[in-house]
PDB file of C-alpha atoms in Angstrom:
ATOM      1  CA  UNK A 618       7.667   5.437 -27.763  1.00 60.00           C
ATOM      2  CA  UNK A 619      10.303   3.848 -25.458  1.00 77.00           C
ATOM      3  CA  UNK A 620      10.812   4.333 -21.896  1.00 85.00           C
ATOM      4  CA  UNK A 621      12.111   7.727 -21.242  1.00 84.00           C
ATOM      5  CA  UNK A 622      15.413   8.756 -19.617  1.00 87.00           C
ATOM      6  CA  UNK A 623      15.159   9.084 -15.815  1.00 84.00           C
ATOM      7  CA  UNK A 624      16.534  12.539 -15.687  1.00 86.00           C
ATOM      8  CA  UNK A 625      14.236  13.666 -18.415  1.00 90.00           C
ATOM      9  CA  UNK A 626      11.113  12.080 -16.881  1.00 92.00           C
ATOM     10  CA  UNK A 627      11.939  13.887 -13.582  1.00 91.00           C
ATOM     11  CA  UNK A 628      12.324  17.155 -15.345  1.00 92.00           C
ATOM     12  CA  UNK A 629       8.990  16.599 -17.129  1.00 90.00           C
ATOM     13  CA  UNK A 630       7.391  15.926 -13.764  1.00 92.00           C
ATOM     14  CA  UNK A 631       8.758  19.124 -12.096  1.00 93.00           C
ATOM     15  CA  UNK A 632       7.869  21.223 -15.196  1.00 93.00           C
ATOM     16  CA  UNK A 633       4.256  19.817 -15.319  1.00 93.00           C
ATOM     17  CA  UNK A 634       3.780  20.548 -11.616  1.00 94.00           C
ATOM     18  CA  UNK A 635       5.204  24.170 -12.097  1.00 94.00           C
ATOM     19  CA  UNK A 636       2.854  24.866 -14.946  1.00 93.00           C
ATOM     20  CA  UNK A 637      -0.330  23.721 -12.926  1.00 92.00           C
ATOM     21  CA  UNK A 638      -2.661  26.616 -12.202  1.00 92.00           C
ATOM     22  CA  UNK A 639      -4.131  25.083  -9.140  1.00 94.00           C
ATOM     23  CA  UNK A 640      -1.472  24.368  -6.495  1.00 95.00           C
ATOM     24  CA  UNK A 641      -0.432  20.737  -6.548  1.00 96.00           C
ATOM     25  CA  UNK A 642       0.650  21.019  -3.041  1.00 96.00           C
ATOM     26  CA  UNK A 643      -2.695  22.139  -1.960  1.00 96.00           C
ATOM     27  CA  UNK A 644      -4.470  19.392  -3.773  1.00 97.00           C
ATOM     28  CA  UNK A 645      -2.147  16.789  -2.300  1.00 96.00           C
ATOM     29  CA  UNK A 646      -2.954  18.315   1.234  1.00 97.00           C
ATOM     30  CA  UNK A 647      -6.676  17.798   0.520  1.00 96.00           C
ATOM     31  CA  UNK A 648      -6.056  14.341  -0.592  1.00 96.00           C
ATOM     32  CA  UNK A 649      -4.053  13.186   2.418  1.00 96.00           C
ATOM     33  CA  UNK A 650      -5.826  15.573   4.846  1.00 95.00           C
ATOM     34  CA  UNK A 651      -9.161  13.776   4.395  1.00 95.00           C
ATOM     35  CA  UNK A 652      -7.636  10.460   5.029  1.00 95.00           C
ATOM     36  CA  UNK A 653      -5.794  11.656   8.147  1.00 95.00           C
ATOM     37  CA  UNK A 654      -8.874  13.273   9.458  1.00 95.00           C
ATOM     38  CA  UNK A 655     -10.609  10.065   8.995  1.00 95.00           C
ATOM     39  CA  UNK A 656      -7.890   8.080  10.611  1.00 93.00           C
ATOM     40  CA  UNK A 657      -7.876  10.416  13.674  1.00 94.00           C
ATOM     41  CA  UNK A 658     -11.607  10.123  13.950  1.00 94.00           C
ATOM     42  CA  UNK A 659     -11.369   6.381  13.890  1.00 92.00           C
ATOM     43  CA  UNK A 660      -8.616   6.575  16.514  1.00 91.00           C
ATOM     44  CA  UNK A 661     -10.883   8.579  18.766  1.00 93.00           C
ATOM     45  CA  UNK A 662     -13.671   6.066  18.186  1.00 91.00           C
ATOM     46  CA  UNK A 663     -11.352   3.130  19.016  1.00 88.00           C
ATOM     47  CA  UNK A 664     -10.291   4.809  22.194  1.00 88.00           C
ATOM     48  CA  UNK A 665     -13.934   5.523  23.250  1.00 88.00           C
ATOM     49  CA  UNK A 666     -14.830   1.795  22.426  1.00 85.00           C
ATOM     50  CA  UNK A 667     -12.046   0.408  24.319  1.00 83.00           C
ATOM     51  CA  UNK A 668     -13.318   2.308  27.380  1.00 83.00           C
ATOM     52  CA  UNK A 669     -16.714   0.951  26.736  1.00 81.00           C
ATOM     53  CA  UNK A 670     -15.480  -2.579  26.155  1.00 76.00           C
ATOM     54  CA  UNK A 671     -13.518  -2.403  29.408  1.00 74.00           C
ATOM     55  CA  UNK A 672     -16.653  -1.495  31.304  1.00 75.00           C
ATOM     56  CA  UNK A 673     -18.561  -4.547  29.844  1.00 71.00           C
ATOM     57  CA  UNK A 674     -17.405  -7.061  32.460  1.00 60.00           C
ATOM     58  CA  UNK A 675     -18.708 -10.571  33.298  1.00 54.00           C
ATOM     59  CA  UNK A 676     -20.549 -12.910  31.181  1.00 54.00           C
ATOM     60  CA  UNK A 677     -23.531 -10.554  30.667  1.00 55.00           C
ATOM     61  CA  UNK A 678     -21.104  -8.304  29.040  1.00 64.00           C
ATOM     62  CA  UNK A 679     -19.587 -10.572  26.429  1.00 73.00           C
ATOM     63  CA  UNK A 680     -22.201 -10.045  23.898  1.00 73.00           C
ATOM     64  CA  UNK A 681     -21.882  -6.196  24.231  1.00 76.00           C
ATOM     65  CA  UNK A 682     -18.092  -6.382  24.069  1.00 77.00           C
ATOM     66  CA  UNK A 683     -18.193  -8.535  20.987  1.00 80.00           C
ATOM     67  CA  UNK A 684     -20.756  -6.214  19.202  1.00 82.00           C
ATOM     68  CA  UNK A 685     -18.478  -3.076  19.983  1.00 81.00           C
ATOM     69  CA  UNK A 686     -15.352  -4.968  18.723  1.00 83.00           C
ATOM     70  CA  UNK A 687     -17.232  -6.013  15.475  1.00 87.00           C
ATOM     71  CA  UNK A 688     -18.426  -2.330  15.093  1.00 86.00           C
ATOM     72  CA  UNK A 689     -14.833  -1.194  15.360  1.00 84.00           C
ATOM     73  CA  UNK A 690     -13.624  -3.629  12.763  1.00 88.00           C
ATOM     74  CA  UNK A 691     -16.354  -2.643  10.394  1.00 91.00           C
ATOM     75  CA  UNK A 692     -15.374   1.062  10.738  1.00 90.00           C
ATOM     76  CA  UNK A 693     -11.740   0.220  10.084  1.00 89.00           C
ATOM     77  CA  UNK A 694     -12.553  -1.757   6.967  1.00 91.00           C
ATOM     78  CA  UNK A 695     -14.920   0.966   5.621  1.00 92.00           C
ATOM     79  CA  UNK A 696     -12.128   3.509   6.102  1.00 92.00           C
ATOM     80  CA  UNK A 697      -9.682   1.233   4.280  1.00 92.00           C
ATOM     81  CA  UNK A 698     -12.049   0.789   1.432  1.00 92.00           C
ATOM     82  CA  UNK A 699     -12.701   4.540   1.224  1.00 95.00           C
ATOM     83  CA  UNK A 700      -8.972   5.281   1.040  1.00 95.00           C
ATOM     84  CA  UNK A 701      -8.667   2.952  -1.927  1.00 94.00           C
ATOM     85  CA  UNK A 702     -11.090   4.839  -4.010  1.00 96.00           C
ATOM     86  CA  UNK A 703      -9.806   8.147  -2.754  1.00 96.00           C
ATOM     87  CA  UNK A 704      -6.347   7.193  -3.911  1.00 96.00           C
ATOM     88  CA  UNK A 705      -7.585   6.440  -7.355  1.00 96.00           C
ATOM     89  CA  UNK A 706      -8.887  10.011  -7.550  1.00 96.00           C
ATOM     90  CA  UNK A 707      -5.397  11.263  -6.912  1.00 97.00           C
ATOM     91  CA  UNK A 708      -4.084   9.084  -9.698  1.00 97.00           C
ATOM     92  CA  UNK A 709      -6.478  10.821 -11.961  1.00 96.00           C
ATOM     93  CA  UNK A 710      -5.210  14.197 -10.883  1.00 96.00           C
ATOM     94  CA  UNK A 711      -1.510  13.328 -11.594  1.00 96.00           C
ATOM     95  CA  UNK A 712      -2.426  12.046 -14.895  1.00 96.00           C
ATOM     96  CA  UNK A 713      -3.866  15.500 -15.566  1.00 95.00           C
ATOM     97  CA  UNK A 714      -0.604  17.038 -14.466  1.00 95.00           C
ATOM     98  CA  UNK A 715       1.504  14.804 -16.658  1.00 94.00           C
ATOM     99  CA  UNK A 716      -0.577  15.764 -19.897  1.00 92.00           C
ATOM    100  CA  UNK A 717      -0.101  19.457 -19.035  1.00 91.00           C
ATOM    101  CA  UNK A 718      -3.735  19.827 -17.869  1.00 92.00           C
ATOM    102  CA  UNK A 719      -4.993  21.345 -14.692  1.00 91.00           C
ATOM    103  CA  UNK A 720      -6.200  19.282 -11.766  1.00 94.00           C
ATOM    104  CA  UNK A 721      -8.732  20.523  -9.211  1.00 94.00           C
ATOM    105  CA  UNK A 722      -9.999  18.981  -5.883  1.00 94.00           C
ATOM    106  CA  UNK A 723     -13.065  17.559  -7.535  1.00 94.00           C
ATOM    107  CA  UNK A 724     -10.841  15.195  -9.517  1.00 95.00           C
ATOM    108  CA  UNK A 725     -10.141  13.361  -6.054  1.00 95.00           C
ATOM    109  CA  UNK A 726     -13.772  12.045  -6.246  1.00 96.00           C
ATOM    110  CA  UNK A 727     -13.160  10.283  -9.731  1.00 95.00           C
ATOM    111  CA  UNK A 728     -12.437   6.958  -7.958  1.00 95.00           C
ATOM    112  CA  UNK A 729     -15.789   6.902  -6.222  1.00 95.00           C
ATOM    113  CA  UNK A 730     -17.526   8.188  -9.379  1.00 95.00           C
ATOM    114  CA  UNK A 731     -16.117   4.996 -10.966  1.00 95.00           C
ATOM    115  CA  UNK A 732     -16.991   2.658  -8.108  1.00 95.00           C
ATOM    116  CA  UNK A 733     -17.529  -0.447 -10.116  1.00 94.00           C
ATOM    117  CA  UNK A 734     -14.348  -0.468 -12.423  1.00 95.00           C
ATOM    118  CA  UNK A 735     -12.031   0.529  -9.270  1.00 96.00           C
ATOM    119  CA  UNK A 736     -13.648  -2.124  -6.959  1.00 95.00           C
ATOM    120  CA  UNK A 737     -13.130  -4.895  -9.896  1.00 94.00           C
ATOM    121  CA  UNK A 738      -9.521  -3.592 -10.388  1.00 95.00           C
ATOM    122  CA  UNK A 739      -8.796  -3.922  -6.616  1.00 94.00           C
ATOM    123  CA  UNK A 740     -10.255  -7.425  -6.587  1.00 94.00           C
ATOM    124  CA  UNK A 741      -8.006  -8.438  -9.500  1.00 94.00           C
ATOM    125  CA  UNK A 742      -4.992  -7.095  -7.753  1.00 93.00           C
ATOM    126  CA  UNK A 743      -6.013  -8.721  -4.441  1.00 93.00           C
ATOM    127  CA  UNK A 744      -6.392 -12.172  -6.217  1.00 94.00           C
ATOM    128  CA  UNK A 745      -2.852 -11.697  -7.812  1.00 93.00           C
ATOM    129  CA  UNK A 746      -1.366 -10.737  -4.389  1.00 90.00           C
ATOM    130  CA  UNK A 747      -3.184 -13.635  -2.656  1.00 93.00           C
ATOM    131  CA  UNK A 748      -2.176 -16.256  -5.207  1.00 94.00           C
ATOM    132  CA  UNK A 749       1.576 -15.039  -5.043  1.00 93.00           C
ATOM    133  CA  UNK A 750       1.429 -15.115  -1.132  1.00 89.00           C
ATOM    134  CA  UNK A 751       0.036 -18.647  -1.161  1.00 92.00           C
ATOM    135  CA  UNK A 752       2.637 -19.895  -3.500  1.00 92.00           C
ATOM    136  CA  UNK A 753       5.469 -18.167  -1.686  1.00 90.00           C
ATOM    137  CA  UNK A 754       4.290 -19.503   1.625  1.00 90.00           C
ATOM    138  CA  UNK A 755       4.341 -23.140   0.182  1.00 90.00           C
ATOM    139  CA  UNK A 756       7.777 -22.787  -1.425  1.00 91.00           C
ATOM    140  CA  UNK A 757       9.400 -21.119   1.426  1.00 90.00           C
ATOM    141  CA  UNK A 758       7.842 -23.688   3.987  1.00 87.00           C
ATOM    142  CA  UNK A 759       9.460 -26.595   1.692  1.00 89.00           C
ATOM    143  CA  UNK A 760      12.681 -24.912   1.523  1.00 88.00           C
ATOM    144  CA  UNK A 761      12.825 -24.049   5.251  1.00 85.00           C
ATOM    145  CA  UNK A 762      11.750 -27.642   6.294  1.00 83.00           C
ATOM    146  CA  UNK A 763      14.816 -29.072   4.584  1.00 84.00           C
ATOM    147  CA  UNK A 764      17.293 -26.426   5.722  1.00 84.00           C
ATOM    148  CA  UNK A 765      19.369 -26.686   8.963  1.00 83.00           C
ATOM    149  CA  UNK A 766      17.479 -23.722  10.487  1.00 77.00           C
ATOM    150  CA  UNK A 767      14.422 -25.759  10.833  1.00 78.00           C
ATOM    151  CA  UNK A 768      15.879 -27.879  13.553  1.00 78.00           C
ATOM    152  CA  UNK A 769      14.311 -25.852  16.391  1.00 72.00           C
ATOM    153  CA  UNK A 770      10.747 -25.871  14.606  1.00 75.00           C
ATOM    154  CA  UNK A 771      11.185 -29.705  14.166  1.00 77.00           C
ATOM    155  CA  UNK A 772      11.841 -30.191  17.974  1.00 75.00           C
ATOM    156  CA  UNK A 773       8.992 -28.052  18.959  1.00 74.00           C
ATOM    157  CA  UNK A 774       6.616 -29.796  16.451  1.00 75.00           C
ATOM    158  CA  UNK A 775       7.684 -33.215  17.878  1.00 77.00           C
ATOM    159  CA  UNK A 776       7.109 -32.036  21.406  1.00 78.00           C
ATOM    160  CA  UNK A 777       3.683 -30.746  20.612  1.00 76.00           C
ATOM    161  CA  UNK A 778       2.881 -34.108  18.885  1.00 79.00           C
ATOM    162  CA  UNK A 779       4.031 -36.258  21.924  1.00 81.00           C
ATOM    163  CA  UNK A 780       2.679 -33.946  24.641  1.00 76.00           C
ATOM    164  CA  UNK A 781      -0.920 -32.441  23.675  1.00 75.00           C
ATOM    165  CA  UNK A 782      -0.735 -30.131  26.669  1.00 76.00           C
ATOM    166  CA  UNK A 783       2.532 -28.580  25.570  1.00 73.00           C
ATOM    167  CA  UNK A 784       2.433 -24.854  24.608  1.00 74.00           C
ATOM    168  CA  UNK A 785       5.532 -23.306  23.020  1.00 75.00           C
ATOM    169  CA  UNK A 786       6.830 -20.266  25.084  1.00 72.00           C
ATOM    170  CA  UNK A 787       7.423 -16.936  23.547  1.00 71.00           C
ATOM    171  CA  UNK A 788      11.162 -17.489  23.041  1.00 73.00           C
ATOM    172  CA  UNK A 789      10.557 -20.632  20.964  1.00 71.00           C
ATOM    173  CA  UNK A 790       7.895 -18.936  18.879  1.00 75.00           C
ATOM    174  CA  UNK A 791      10.152 -15.922  18.338  1.00 75.00           C
ATOM    175  CA  UNK A 792      13.010 -18.216  17.384  1.00 76.00           C
ATOM    176  CA  UNK A 793      10.863 -19.886  14.798  1.00 77.00           C
ATOM    177  CA  UNK A 794       9.682 -16.742  13.362  1.00 78.00           C
ATOM    178  CA  UNK A 795      13.223 -15.215  12.976  1.00 80.00           C
ATOM    179  CA  UNK A 796      14.531 -18.286  11.466  1.00 84.00           C
ATOM    180  CA  UNK A 797      11.514 -18.714   8.939  1.00 86.00           C
ATOM    181  CA  UNK A 798      10.941 -15.089   8.159  1.00 87.00           C
ATOM    182  CA  UNK A 799      13.948 -14.789   5.675  1.00 89.00           C
ATOM    183  CA  UNK A 800      12.862 -17.838   3.720  1.00 89.00           C
ATOM    184  CA  UNK A 801       9.333 -16.204   3.354  1.00 90.00           C
ATOM    185  CA  UNK A 802      10.653 -12.746   2.387  1.00 90.00           C
ATOM    186  CA  UNK A 803      12.946 -14.221  -0.039  1.00 92.00           C
ATOM    187  CA  UNK A 804      10.094 -16.212  -1.866  1.00 91.00           C
ATOM    188  CA  UNK A 805       7.923 -13.199  -1.816  1.00 90.00           C
ATOM    189  CA  UNK A 806      10.632 -11.085  -3.307  1.00 91.00           C
ATOM    190  CA  UNK A 807      11.537 -13.562  -6.040  1.00 92.00           C
ATOM    191  CA  UNK A 808       7.928 -14.222  -6.982  1.00 92.00           C
ATOM    192  CA  UNK A 809       6.170 -10.925  -6.128  1.00 92.00           C
ATOM    193  CA  UNK A 810       8.533  -8.207  -7.350  1.00 93.00           C
ATOM    194  CA  UNK A 811       8.582  -9.251 -11.021  1.00 94.00           C
ATOM    195  CA  UNK A 812       4.751  -9.427 -10.891  1.00 94.00           C
ATOM    196  CA  UNK A 813       4.407  -6.090  -9.080  1.00 94.00           C
ATOM    197  CA  UNK A 814       6.447  -4.301 -11.604  1.00 95.00           C
ATOM    198  CA  UNK A 815       4.377  -5.659 -14.498  1.00 95.00           C
ATOM    199  CA  UNK A 816       1.188  -4.357 -12.655  1.00 95.00           C
ATOM    200  CA  UNK A 817       2.674  -0.779 -11.848  1.00 95.00           C
ATOM    201  CA  UNK A 818       0.762   0.924 -14.768  1.00 96.00           C
ATOM    202  CA  UNK A 819      -2.581  -0.736 -13.936  1.00 96.00           C
ATOM    203  CA  UNK A 820      -4.021   2.082 -11.799  1.00 96.00           C
ATOM    204  CA  UNK A 821      -2.958   4.659 -14.424  1.00 97.00           C
ATOM    205  CA  UNK A 822      -4.559   2.695 -17.079  1.00 96.00           C
ATOM    206  CA  UNK A 823      -7.791   2.402 -15.348  1.00 96.00           C
ATOM    207  CA  UNK A 824      -8.105   6.046 -14.513  1.00 96.00           C
ATOM    208  CA  UNK A 825      -7.173   6.950 -17.985  1.00 95.00           C
ATOM    209  CA  UNK A 826     -10.050   4.967 -19.373  1.00 93.00           C
ATOM    210  CA  UNK A 827     -12.316   3.853 -16.451  1.00 94.00           C
ATOM    211  CA  UNK A 828     -15.178   2.663 -18.794  1.00 93.00           C
ATOM    212  CA  UNK A 829     -12.935  -0.040 -20.452  1.00 93.00           C
ATOM    213  CA  UNK A 830     -12.841  -1.954 -17.099  1.00 92.00           C
ATOM    214  CA  UNK A 831     -10.407  -3.705 -14.836  1.00 93.00           C
ATOM    215  CA  UNK A 832      -9.112  -6.462 -17.270  1.00 94.00           C
ATOM    216  CA  UNK A 833      -8.354  -3.788 -19.778  1.00 94.00           C
ATOM    217  CA  UNK A 834      -6.235  -1.953 -17.242  1.00 95.00           C
ATOM    218  CA  UNK A 835      -4.451  -5.358 -16.333  1.00 94.00           C
ATOM    219  CA  UNK A 836      -3.691  -6.227 -19.974  1.00 95.00           C
ATOM    220  CA  UNK A 837      -2.566  -2.630 -20.614  1.00 95.00           C
ATOM    221  CA  UNK A 838      -0.131  -2.629 -17.800  1.00 96.00           C
ATOM    222  CA  UNK A 839       1.214  -5.986 -18.837  1.00 94.00           C
ATOM    223  CA  UNK A 840       1.694  -4.519 -22.269  1.00 94.00           C
ATOM    224  CA  UNK A 841       3.481  -1.341 -21.339  1.00 94.00           C
ATOM    225  CA  UNK A 842       5.712  -2.827 -18.790  1.00 95.00           C
ATOM    226  CA  UNK A 843       6.998  -5.616 -21.014  1.00 93.00           C
ATOM    227  CA  UNK A 844      10.738  -5.040 -21.060  1.00 92.00           C
ATOM    228  CA  UNK A 845      10.605  -1.902 -18.996  1.00 94.00           C
ATOM    229  CA  UNK A 846      10.597  -3.383 -15.462  1.00 93.00           C
ATOM    230  CA  UNK A 847      14.282  -2.635 -14.828  1.00 93.00           C
ATOM    231  CA  UNK A 848      14.150   0.795 -16.294  1.00 93.00           C
ATOM    232  CA  UNK A 849      11.113   1.504 -13.854  1.00 95.00           C
ATOM    233  CA  UNK A 850      13.216   0.061 -11.046  1.00 95.00           C
ATOM    234  CA  UNK A 851      16.098   2.507 -11.938  1.00 93.00           C
ATOM    235  CA  UNK A 852      13.530   5.413 -11.792  1.00 94.00           C
ATOM    236  CA  UNK A 853      12.589   4.072  -8.414  1.00 95.00           C
ATOM    237  CA  UNK A 854      15.994   4.335  -7.174  1.00 95.00           C
ATOM    238  CA  UNK A 855      15.955   8.102  -7.968  1.00 94.00           C
ATOM    239  CA  UNK A 856      13.177   8.296  -5.437  1.00 96.00           C
ATOM    240  CA  UNK A 857      15.099   6.618  -2.760  1.00 96.00           C
ATOM    241  CA  UNK A 858      14.449   9.474  -0.269  1.00 96.00           C
ATOM    242  CA  UNK A 859      10.674   9.171  -0.668  1.00 96.00           C
ATOM    243  CA  UNK A 860      10.648   5.315   0.091  1.00 96.00           C
ATOM    244  CA  UNK A 861      13.062   5.766   2.917  1.00 96.00           C
ATOM    245  CA  UNK A 862      10.940   8.453   4.599  1.00 96.00           C
ATOM    246  CA  UNK A 863       7.975   6.044   4.065  1.00 95.00           C
ATOM    247  CA  UNK A 864       9.825   3.286   5.813  1.00 95.00           C
ATOM    248  CA  UNK A 865      10.624   5.682   8.650  1.00 95.00           C
ATOM    249  CA  UNK A 866       6.926   6.725   8.883  1.00 95.00           C
ATOM    250  CA  UNK A 867       5.990   2.937   9.022  1.00 94.00           C
ATOM    251  CA  UNK A 868       8.476   2.369  11.853  1.00 94.00           C
ATOM    252  CA  UNK A 869       7.112   5.244  13.811  1.00 94.00           C
ATOM    253  CA  UNK A 870       3.589   3.747  13.211  1.00 92.00           C
ATOM    254  CA  UNK A 871       4.502   0.502  14.708  1.00 92.00           C
ATOM    255  CA  UNK A 872       7.187   1.628  17.123  1.00 91.00           C
ATOM    256  CA  UNK A 873       5.199   0.268  20.164  1.00 88.00           C
ATOM    257  CA  UNK A 874       4.978  -3.185  18.734  1.00 87.00           C
ATOM    258  CA  UNK A 875       8.572  -3.225  17.647  1.00 87.00           C
ATOM    259  CA  UNK A 876       9.641  -2.146  21.221  1.00 86.00           C
ATOM    260  CA  UNK A 877       7.325  -4.834  22.720  1.00 82.00           C
ATOM    261  CA  UNK A 878       8.607  -7.539  20.300  1.00 76.00           C
ATOM    262  CA  UNK A 879      12.247  -6.927  21.127  1.00 77.00           C
ATOM    263  CA  UNK A 880      11.416  -6.403  24.843  1.00 77.00           C
ATOM    264  CA  UNK A 881      12.799  -2.901  25.004  1.00 80.00           C
ATOM    265  CA  UNK A 882      11.903  -1.256  28.356  1.00 81.00           C
ATOM    266  CA  UNK A 883       9.823   1.888  27.948  1.00 78.00           C
ATOM    267  CA  UNK A 884       8.943   4.286  30.695  1.00 77.00           C
ATOM    268  CA  UNK A 885       5.315   5.135  29.679  1.00 81.00           C
ATOM    269  CA  UNK A 886       2.219   3.053  29.504  1.00 82.00           C
ATOM    270  CA  UNK A 887       1.906   0.793  26.440  1.00 80.00           C
ATOM    271  CA  UNK A 888      -1.421   1.973  25.397  1.00 86.00           C
ATOM    272  CA  UNK A 889      -0.385   5.639  25.588  1.00 89.00           C
ATOM    273  CA  UNK A 890       2.621   4.811  23.551  1.00 91.00           C
ATOM    274  CA  UNK A 891       0.237   3.209  20.988  1.00 92.00           C
ATOM    275  CA  UNK A 892      -1.773   6.578  20.572  1.00 91.00           C
ATOM    276  CA  UNK A 893       1.408   8.654  20.669  1.00 93.00           C
ATOM    277  CA  UNK A 894       3.042   6.462  17.757  1.00 94.00           C
ATOM    278  CA  UNK A 895      -0.296   6.565  15.737  1.00 93.00           C
ATOM    279  CA  UNK A 896      -0.783  10.266  15.972  1.00 94.00           C
ATOM    280  CA  UNK A 897       2.972  11.034  15.217  1.00 95.00           C
ATOM    281  CA  UNK A 898       2.958   8.538  12.365  1.00 95.00           C
ATOM    282  CA  UNK A 899      -0.070  10.165  10.840  1.00 95.00           C
ATOM    283  CA  UNK A 900       1.465  13.640  11.197  1.00 95.00           C
ATOM    284  CA  UNK A 901       4.836  12.387   9.362  1.00 96.00           C
ATOM    285  CA  UNK A 902       2.649  10.695   6.752  1.00 96.00           C
ATOM    286  CA  UNK A 903       0.763  13.800   5.985  1.00 96.00           C
ATOM    287  CA  UNK A 904       3.856  16.019   5.645  1.00 96.00           C
ATOM    288  CA  UNK A 905       5.505  13.508   3.373  1.00 96.00           C
ATOM    289  CA  UNK A 906       2.603  12.987   1.006  1.00 96.00           C
ATOM    290  CA  UNK A 907       1.780  16.652   0.944  1.00 96.00           C
ATOM    291  CA  UNK A 908       5.249  17.882   0.045  1.00 96.00           C
ATOM    292  CA  UNK A 909       6.805  14.732  -1.587  1.00 95.00           C
ATOM    293  CA  UNK A 910       4.274  12.541  -3.352  1.00 96.00           C
ATOM    294  CA  UNK A 911       3.302  14.857  -6.178  1.00 96.00           C
ATOM    295  CA  UNK A 912       6.935  14.738  -7.819  1.00 94.00           C
ATOM    296  CA  UNK A 913       7.058  11.019  -7.518  1.00 96.00           C
ATOM    297  CA  UNK A 914       3.588  10.048  -8.688  1.00 97.00           C
ATOM    298  CA  UNK A 915       3.600  12.668 -11.467  1.00 96.00           C
ATOM    299  CA  UNK A 916       6.865  10.961 -12.798  1.00 95.00           C
ATOM    300  CA  UNK A 917       5.099   7.717 -12.912  1.00 96.00           C
ATOM    301  CA  UNK A 918       2.221   9.197 -14.788  1.00 96.00           C
ATOM    302  CA  UNK A 919       4.634  10.767 -17.219  1.00 94.00           C
ATOM    303  CA  UNK A 920       6.109   7.391 -17.813  1.00 95.00           C
ATOM    304  CA  UNK A 921       2.550   5.949 -18.536  1.00 96.00           C
ATOM    305  CA  UNK A 922       1.880   8.798 -20.965  1.00 93.00           C
ATOM    306  CA  UNK A 923       5.365   8.166 -22.614  1.00 92.00           C
ATOM    307  CA  UNK A 924       4.771   4.393 -23.007  1.00 93.00           C
ATOM    308  CA  UNK A 925       1.007   4.500 -23.949  1.00 90.00           C
ATOM    309  CA  UNK A 926       0.800   3.706 -27.636  1.00 77.00           C
ATOM    310  CA  UNK A 927      -0.727   6.259 -29.946  1.00 67.00           C
ATOM    311  CA  UNK A 928      -1.295   4.121 -32.912  1.00 49.00           C
ATOM    312  CA  UNK A 929      -0.843   0.330 -31.902  1.00 43.00           C
ATOM    313  CA  UNK A 930      -3.339  -0.464 -29.182  1.00 50.00           C
ATOM    314  CA  UNK A 931      -3.037  -3.089 -26.476  1.00 51.00           C
ATOM    315  CA  UNK A 932      -4.652  -6.485 -27.159  1.00 55.00           C
ATOM    316  CA  UNK A 933      -8.486  -6.189 -27.010  1.00 53.00           C
ATOM    317  CA  UNK A 934     -10.088  -7.673 -23.997  1.00 51.00           C
ATOM    318  CA  UNK A 935     -13.603  -7.935 -22.440  1.00 45.00           C
ATOM    319  CA  UNK A 936     -14.885  -5.323 -20.031  1.00 49.00           C
ATOM    320  CA  UNK A 937     -14.595  -6.156 -16.543  1.00 44.00           C
TER     321      UNK A 937
END
């Protein structure tokens, strides 16, 4: 079956959510609520650890401070890993909705129940992103080096080579960053966006058949999205409101860093602003994902169900 019409797929998504016996909104609340609670707990732990680190002064406290900072890093990495597996459980739930089946909170644990396949899928995606990032960095650096915008960086580099004690000031570093960033973003967009769209069905394929492994999910996504990337992009445009609100939430999360970067004067303590932005960002994210994500992700799951072959199967591959 070909790629369905965007209007029809949105209608199918709404109909599927309306038929669900267990409230999709409540399930979405459970999904993001647990992650939000975990983030708030980590925020509290980070605050307490920062107080403890501040008390470990002198040479004798260096080891203690390093241990506390390492513990904080491990906690954040653990929470990040858990959120990946938890998200895959939500993918399983929206697949059930798209098929006209009922999803319940226990489905949210499917990502953790299929720990191995999900981990290998995440590693495959990480490798793809890493390779694209490295290639984009190299290409953008080459183009930037031969462009007129690299004059300030060339001058700074020559100064560093002639004077080993020279340290660029913040203004010089900011000028370099702002002049190089467009080249990097353009390279990432040209290389990364086409690949990202070819992999958009990977998570759905994995949670549809977890036992078949990560490479099956990869090949299935490539198979399904062949010739359909532009059509999926047009469907994305219908959800502009969701991505715009996600962008607004991200701005709120990092508002303290943005204000500091552009040296905008603020009337409150920087650390207090950090915690306020973090809590407000979590609240906005929870509202958005509770009331908006179901319609978006169920539509993508419906696309997967429509594109998935019923007779002709994707090329065979080995189990990850």
